[in-house]
Structure formats: structure tokens, C-alpha cells
Short mmCIF file of C-alpha atoms and ligand atoms in Angstrom, two decimals:
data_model
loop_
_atom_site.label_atom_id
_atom_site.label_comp_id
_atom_site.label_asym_id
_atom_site.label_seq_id
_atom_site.Cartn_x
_atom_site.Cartn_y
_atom_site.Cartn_z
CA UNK A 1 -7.52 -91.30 151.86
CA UNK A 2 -8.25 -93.65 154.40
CA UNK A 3 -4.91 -94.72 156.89
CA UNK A 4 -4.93 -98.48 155.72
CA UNK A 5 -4.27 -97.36 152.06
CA UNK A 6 -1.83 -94.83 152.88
CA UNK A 7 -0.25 -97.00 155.11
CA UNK A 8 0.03 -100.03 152.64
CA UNK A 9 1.64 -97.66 150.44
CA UNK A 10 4.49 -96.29 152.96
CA UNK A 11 4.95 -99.72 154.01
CA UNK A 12 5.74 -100.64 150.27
CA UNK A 13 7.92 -97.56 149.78
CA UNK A 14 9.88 -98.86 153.11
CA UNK A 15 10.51 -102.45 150.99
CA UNK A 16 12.37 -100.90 148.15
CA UNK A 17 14.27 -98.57 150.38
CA UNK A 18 15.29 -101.48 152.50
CA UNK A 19 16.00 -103.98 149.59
CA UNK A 20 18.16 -101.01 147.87
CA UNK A 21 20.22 -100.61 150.59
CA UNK A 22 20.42 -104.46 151.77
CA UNK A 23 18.85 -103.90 154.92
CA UNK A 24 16.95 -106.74 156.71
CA UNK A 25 15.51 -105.08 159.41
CA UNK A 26 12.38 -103.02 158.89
CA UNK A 27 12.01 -99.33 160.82
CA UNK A 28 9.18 -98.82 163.62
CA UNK A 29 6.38 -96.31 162.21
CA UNK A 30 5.78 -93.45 164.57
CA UNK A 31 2.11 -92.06 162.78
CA UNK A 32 2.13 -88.58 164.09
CA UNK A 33 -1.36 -87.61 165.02
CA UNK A 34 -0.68 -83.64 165.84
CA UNK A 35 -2.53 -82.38 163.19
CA UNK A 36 -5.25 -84.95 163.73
CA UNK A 37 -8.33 -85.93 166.14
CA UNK A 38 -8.51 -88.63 168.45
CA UNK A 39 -10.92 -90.94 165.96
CA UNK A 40 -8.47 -90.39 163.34
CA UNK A 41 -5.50 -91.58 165.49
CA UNK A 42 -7.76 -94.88 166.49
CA UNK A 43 -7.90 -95.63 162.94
CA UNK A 44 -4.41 -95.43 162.31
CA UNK A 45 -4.14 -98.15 165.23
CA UNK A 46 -7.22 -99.84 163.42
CA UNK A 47 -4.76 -100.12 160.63
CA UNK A 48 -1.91 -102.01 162.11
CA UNK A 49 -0.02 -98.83 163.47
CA UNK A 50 1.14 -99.49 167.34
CA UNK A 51 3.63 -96.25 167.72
CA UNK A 52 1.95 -92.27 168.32
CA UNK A 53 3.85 -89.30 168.12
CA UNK A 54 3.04 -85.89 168.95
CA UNK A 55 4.57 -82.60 169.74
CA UNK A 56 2.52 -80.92 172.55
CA UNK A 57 1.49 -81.86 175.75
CA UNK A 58 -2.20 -81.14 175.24
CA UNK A 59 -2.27 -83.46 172.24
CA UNK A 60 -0.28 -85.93 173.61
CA UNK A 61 -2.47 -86.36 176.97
CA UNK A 62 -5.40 -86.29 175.29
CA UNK A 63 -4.52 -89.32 172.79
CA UNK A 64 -2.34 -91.12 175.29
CA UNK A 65 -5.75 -91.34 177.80
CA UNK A 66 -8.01 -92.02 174.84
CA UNK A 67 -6.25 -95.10 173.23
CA UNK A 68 -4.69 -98.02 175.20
CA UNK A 69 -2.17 -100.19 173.84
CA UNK A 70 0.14 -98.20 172.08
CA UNK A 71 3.39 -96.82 172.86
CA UNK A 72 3.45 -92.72 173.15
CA UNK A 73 6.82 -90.56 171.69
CA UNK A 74 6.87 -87.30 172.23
CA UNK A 75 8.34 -85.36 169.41
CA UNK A 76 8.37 -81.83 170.25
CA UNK A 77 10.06 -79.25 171.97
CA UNK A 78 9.57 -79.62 175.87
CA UNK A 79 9.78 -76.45 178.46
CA UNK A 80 11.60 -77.21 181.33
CA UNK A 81 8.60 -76.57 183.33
CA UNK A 82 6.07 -78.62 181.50
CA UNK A 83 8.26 -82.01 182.05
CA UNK A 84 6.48 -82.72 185.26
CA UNK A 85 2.96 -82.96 183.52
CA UNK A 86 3.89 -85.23 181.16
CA UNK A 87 7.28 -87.09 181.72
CA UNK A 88 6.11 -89.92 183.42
CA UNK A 89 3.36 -90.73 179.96
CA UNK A 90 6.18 -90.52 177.57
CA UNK A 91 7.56 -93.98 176.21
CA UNK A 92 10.23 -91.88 174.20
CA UNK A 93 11.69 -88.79 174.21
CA UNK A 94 12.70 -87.71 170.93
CA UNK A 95 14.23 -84.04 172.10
CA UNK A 96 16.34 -84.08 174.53
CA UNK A 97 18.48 -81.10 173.79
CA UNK A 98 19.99 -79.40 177.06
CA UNK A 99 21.32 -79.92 180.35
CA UNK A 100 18.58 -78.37 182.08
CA UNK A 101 15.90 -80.46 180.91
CA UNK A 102 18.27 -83.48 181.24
CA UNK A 103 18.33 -82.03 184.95
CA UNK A 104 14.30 -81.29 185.11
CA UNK A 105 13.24 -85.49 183.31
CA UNK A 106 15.92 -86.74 186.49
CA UNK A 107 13.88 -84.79 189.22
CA UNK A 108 10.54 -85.37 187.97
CA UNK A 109 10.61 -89.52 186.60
CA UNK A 110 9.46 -92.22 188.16
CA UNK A 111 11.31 -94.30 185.68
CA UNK A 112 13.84 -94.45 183.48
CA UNK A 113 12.80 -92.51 180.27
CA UNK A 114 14.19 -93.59 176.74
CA UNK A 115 15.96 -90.35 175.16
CA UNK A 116 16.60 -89.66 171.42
CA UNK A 117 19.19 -86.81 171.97
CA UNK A 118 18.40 -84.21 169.12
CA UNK A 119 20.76 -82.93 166.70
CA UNK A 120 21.12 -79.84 164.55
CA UNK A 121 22.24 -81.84 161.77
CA UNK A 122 21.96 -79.24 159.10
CA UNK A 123 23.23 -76.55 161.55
CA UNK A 124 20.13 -74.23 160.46
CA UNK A 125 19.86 -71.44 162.50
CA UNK A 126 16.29 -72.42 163.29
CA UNK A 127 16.42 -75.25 164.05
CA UNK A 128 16.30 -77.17 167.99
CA UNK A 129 19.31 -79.32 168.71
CA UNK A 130 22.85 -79.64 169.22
CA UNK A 131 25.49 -79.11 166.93
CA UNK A 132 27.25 -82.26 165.27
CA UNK A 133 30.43 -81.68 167.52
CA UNK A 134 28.68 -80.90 171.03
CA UNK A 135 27.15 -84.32 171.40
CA UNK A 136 29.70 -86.40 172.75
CA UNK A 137 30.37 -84.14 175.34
CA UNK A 138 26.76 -83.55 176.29
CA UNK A 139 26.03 -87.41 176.22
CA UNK A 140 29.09 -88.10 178.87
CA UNK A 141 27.83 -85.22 180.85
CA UNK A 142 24.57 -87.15 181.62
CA UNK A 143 26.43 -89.61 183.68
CA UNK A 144 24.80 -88.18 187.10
CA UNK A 145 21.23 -88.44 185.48
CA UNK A 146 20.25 -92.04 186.53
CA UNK A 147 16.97 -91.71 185.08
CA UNK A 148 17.86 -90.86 181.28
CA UNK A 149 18.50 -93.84 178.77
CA UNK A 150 19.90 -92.70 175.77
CA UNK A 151 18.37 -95.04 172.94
CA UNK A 152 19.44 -92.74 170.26
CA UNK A 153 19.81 -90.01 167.68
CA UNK A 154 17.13 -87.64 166.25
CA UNK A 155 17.12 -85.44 163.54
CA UNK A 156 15.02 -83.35 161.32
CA UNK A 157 16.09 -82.34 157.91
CA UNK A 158 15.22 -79.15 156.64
CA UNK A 159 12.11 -78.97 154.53
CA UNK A 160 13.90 -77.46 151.39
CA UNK A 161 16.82 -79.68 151.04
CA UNK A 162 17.87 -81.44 148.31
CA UNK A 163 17.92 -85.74 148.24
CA UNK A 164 21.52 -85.30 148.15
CA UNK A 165 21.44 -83.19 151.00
CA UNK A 166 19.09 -85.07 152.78
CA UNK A 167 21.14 -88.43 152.54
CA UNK A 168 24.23 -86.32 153.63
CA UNK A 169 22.41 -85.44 156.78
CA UNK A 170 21.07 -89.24 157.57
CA UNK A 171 24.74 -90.43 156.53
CA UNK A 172 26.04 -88.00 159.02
CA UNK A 173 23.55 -88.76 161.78
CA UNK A 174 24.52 -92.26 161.30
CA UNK A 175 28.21 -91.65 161.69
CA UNK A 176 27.01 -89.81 164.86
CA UNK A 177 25.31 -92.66 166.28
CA UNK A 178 28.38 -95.28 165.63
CA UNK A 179 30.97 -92.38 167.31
CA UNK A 180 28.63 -92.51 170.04
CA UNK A 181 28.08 -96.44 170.06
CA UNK A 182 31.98 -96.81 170.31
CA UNK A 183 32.14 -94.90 173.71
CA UNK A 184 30.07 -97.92 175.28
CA UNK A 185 28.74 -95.88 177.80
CA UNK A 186 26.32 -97.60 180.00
CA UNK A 187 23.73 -95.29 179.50
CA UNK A 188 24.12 -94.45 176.58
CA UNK A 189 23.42 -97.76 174.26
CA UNK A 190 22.09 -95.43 171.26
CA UNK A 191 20.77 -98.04 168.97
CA UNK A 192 18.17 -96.33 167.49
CA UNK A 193 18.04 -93.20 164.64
CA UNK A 194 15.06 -91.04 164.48
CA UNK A 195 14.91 -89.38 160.79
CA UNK A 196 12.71 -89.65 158.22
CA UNK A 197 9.13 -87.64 157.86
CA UNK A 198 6.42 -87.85 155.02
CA UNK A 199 8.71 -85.96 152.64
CA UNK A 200 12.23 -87.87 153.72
CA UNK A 201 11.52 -91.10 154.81
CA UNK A 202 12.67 -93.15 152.04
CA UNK A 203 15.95 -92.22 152.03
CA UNK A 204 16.22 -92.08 155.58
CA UNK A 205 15.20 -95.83 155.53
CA UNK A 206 18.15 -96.70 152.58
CA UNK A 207 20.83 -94.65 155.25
CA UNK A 208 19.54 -96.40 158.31
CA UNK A 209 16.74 -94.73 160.42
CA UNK A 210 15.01 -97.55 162.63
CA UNK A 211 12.42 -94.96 163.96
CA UNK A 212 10.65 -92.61 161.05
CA UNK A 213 8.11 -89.66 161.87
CA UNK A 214 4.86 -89.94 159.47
CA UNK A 215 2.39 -87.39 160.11
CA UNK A 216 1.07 -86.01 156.70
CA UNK A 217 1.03 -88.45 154.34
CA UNK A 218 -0.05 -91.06 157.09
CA UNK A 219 -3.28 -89.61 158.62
CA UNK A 220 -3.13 -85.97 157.43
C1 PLP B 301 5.15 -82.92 162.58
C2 PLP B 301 6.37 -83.68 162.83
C3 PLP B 301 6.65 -84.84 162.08
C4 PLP B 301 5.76 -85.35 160.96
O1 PLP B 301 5.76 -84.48 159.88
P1 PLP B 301 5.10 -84.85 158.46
O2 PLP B 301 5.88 -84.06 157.49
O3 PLP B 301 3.68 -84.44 158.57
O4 PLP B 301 5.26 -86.31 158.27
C5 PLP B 301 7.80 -85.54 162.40
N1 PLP B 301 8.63 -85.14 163.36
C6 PLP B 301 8.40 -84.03 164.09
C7 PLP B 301 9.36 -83.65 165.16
C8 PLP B 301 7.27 -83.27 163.85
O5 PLP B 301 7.04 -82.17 164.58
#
């Protein structure tokens, strides 16, 4: 399917979620080009799409050099020891998950860079994250890390959950974020929710995500 079709038809499935749950404010689509080449991610920007995601640092150089004009999120895991290649590309952050690489992005930016601090929401054993109840703490301990901006939340849901499961994991990323909000730390605004992939997104939309992932049913 071609990325104009597909995308007229996620942007249409983001109108119903939004008019069910009374929501005026549409979410940003991140297309995530990982399992896609360079041509393909040009016609996703062809189509109207102005956000990229990807998960490693070879894919993400290579389509943030090729393609102008777009804002670059990195979405995957990052080794401490990689951040220097690559910090100072990244728009967004979307896994911040330890002190160490906290420590590592302060050393090696040249700006400040926008974090999503990533949460274990499900508390799945495989998963990359924090837990729920460590990420208070962790957020307040950034204080000495001028260079981190923490826009926000990210989560992803397991693959074999349930919708009811799913919306209790958005609901509780949510929650999260206000807990968070009501500190009013400085750097710490966290306006923003990451959730929502091809399978997901819908109800991530109706429980509030202003940032969804689409790789799959986007350009795959
Ligand atoms: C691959 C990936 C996505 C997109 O997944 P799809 O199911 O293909 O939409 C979103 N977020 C992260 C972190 C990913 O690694």
C-alpha cells in the first residue's frame, strides 16, 4: 500500500478516537522507518508526515543525513557508549531509562536534549524501563543534569495484551505523567505521552497519547 493511503486511513482512525474521548487536540505521528529504506521514508514525508523514528544508530544517521526538514526521535535502546555518535542528531529521546546514560547525554550534548523517560508499564520482565514507582525518584535525581529536558512519558505495551489491558496501561501512564506534572519541576515539564504503535494506537489516542509510534501499518 502506498504511505498516503495508509496514512489517510490512521489519520481517520485518530478522528474517532479523539471525538470518542472528547479530545480536541490531535497527536504528532512519529512514522517509524526501521524496517524501511531511505526512499520509503521520503515518501512518508511526501505524504504529509514531518516526525521519523528509529531505533538504531545506523538507521537513524543514515535517514537523518538523507532527508532535511524533519524532526528525528530516537526510539530505541541506547548504550552508554554509543550516545556520543548520535546525541547531538536526536530531536527526542524516547528512552531514557538510567542514571548512567542520564550521566553519559549531560557529558556528551551540545544542547539541551528533549527526554521521554521510559516506563515498564506492564512490569514485563522483558521489557526496558522503569518500574511505575521508581520514576519520581529518578526524575528528581536529574536535577544536576542541565542538559536533559524531560518532555515526557514513554511506554510500550506488550504485544499480547488485551484492549482492556492496553487502556489500563495508557490510563496508568497518564496518571504517571499528571503525578509527575504536579511536582513542577523545572526540568521536568512532562507534557507529552509516548504510547500507541500500529497495533495500539487507537486507544492510546482515546486515553491521551500526544506522540504515537507507527511503523508497520504506516510504511511497512
Ligand atoms: C518498532 C517500534 C515501533 C513501531 O512498531 P509498529 O508495531 O511497527 O508500529 C514503535 N516504538 C518502538 C520503540 C519501536 O521499536
Amino acid at each position: 500500500m502506498d504511505v498516503k493511503h495508509n496514512l489517510q486511513q490512521i489519520e481517520s482512525e485518530i478522528q474517532s478516537a479523539m471525538q470518542k474521548s472528547e479530545r480536541n487536540e490531535a497527536p504528532t505521528i512519529i512514522a517509524v522507518t526501521k524496517y524501511v529504506t531511505i526512499d520509503r521514508a521520503k515518501e512518508a514525508v511526501d505524504a504529509g508526515i514531518t516526525h521519523l523514528g528509529e531505533n538504531r544508530i545506523e538507521g537513524f544517521l543514515e535517514k537523518q543525513s538523507a532527508i532535511t526538514g524533519v524532526t528525528m526521535h530516537f526510539i530505541g535502546t541506547l548504550q552508554t557508549r554509543k550516545v556520543k555518535e548520535v546525541i547531538n542528531h536526536v530531536d527526542y529521546l524516547h528512552s531514557l531509562d538510567r542514571m548512567s546514560l542520564a550521566k553519559e547525554i549531560n557529558k556528551r550534548a551540545e544542547k539541551t536534549i528533549n527526554c521521554f523517560v521510559q516506563v515498564n508499564i506492564s512490569d514485563e520482565a522483558s521489557k526496558h524501563g522503569l518500574k511505575q514507582e521508581e520514576v519520581l525518584d529518578f526524575i528528581r535525581a536529574l536535577a544536576d543534569y542541565e542538559r536533559i529536558c524531560v518532555v515526557g512519558l514513554m511506554t510500550m505495551a506488550p504485544i499480547d495484551a488485551t484492549d482492556e489491558d492496553l487502556r489500563s496501561y495508557f490510563k496508568a501512564l497518564k496518571a504517571l505523567q499528571l503525578n509527575v506534572q504536579s511536582e513542577q519541576i523545572p526540568y521536568a515539564p512532562c507534557t507529552e505521552l509516548s504510547m500507541g504503535m500500529s497495533n495500539d494506537y487507537a486507544i492510546a489516542v482515546e486515553e491521551g497519547a500526544t506522540f504515537i509510534r507507527i511503523g508497520t501499518k504506516l510504511v511497512g
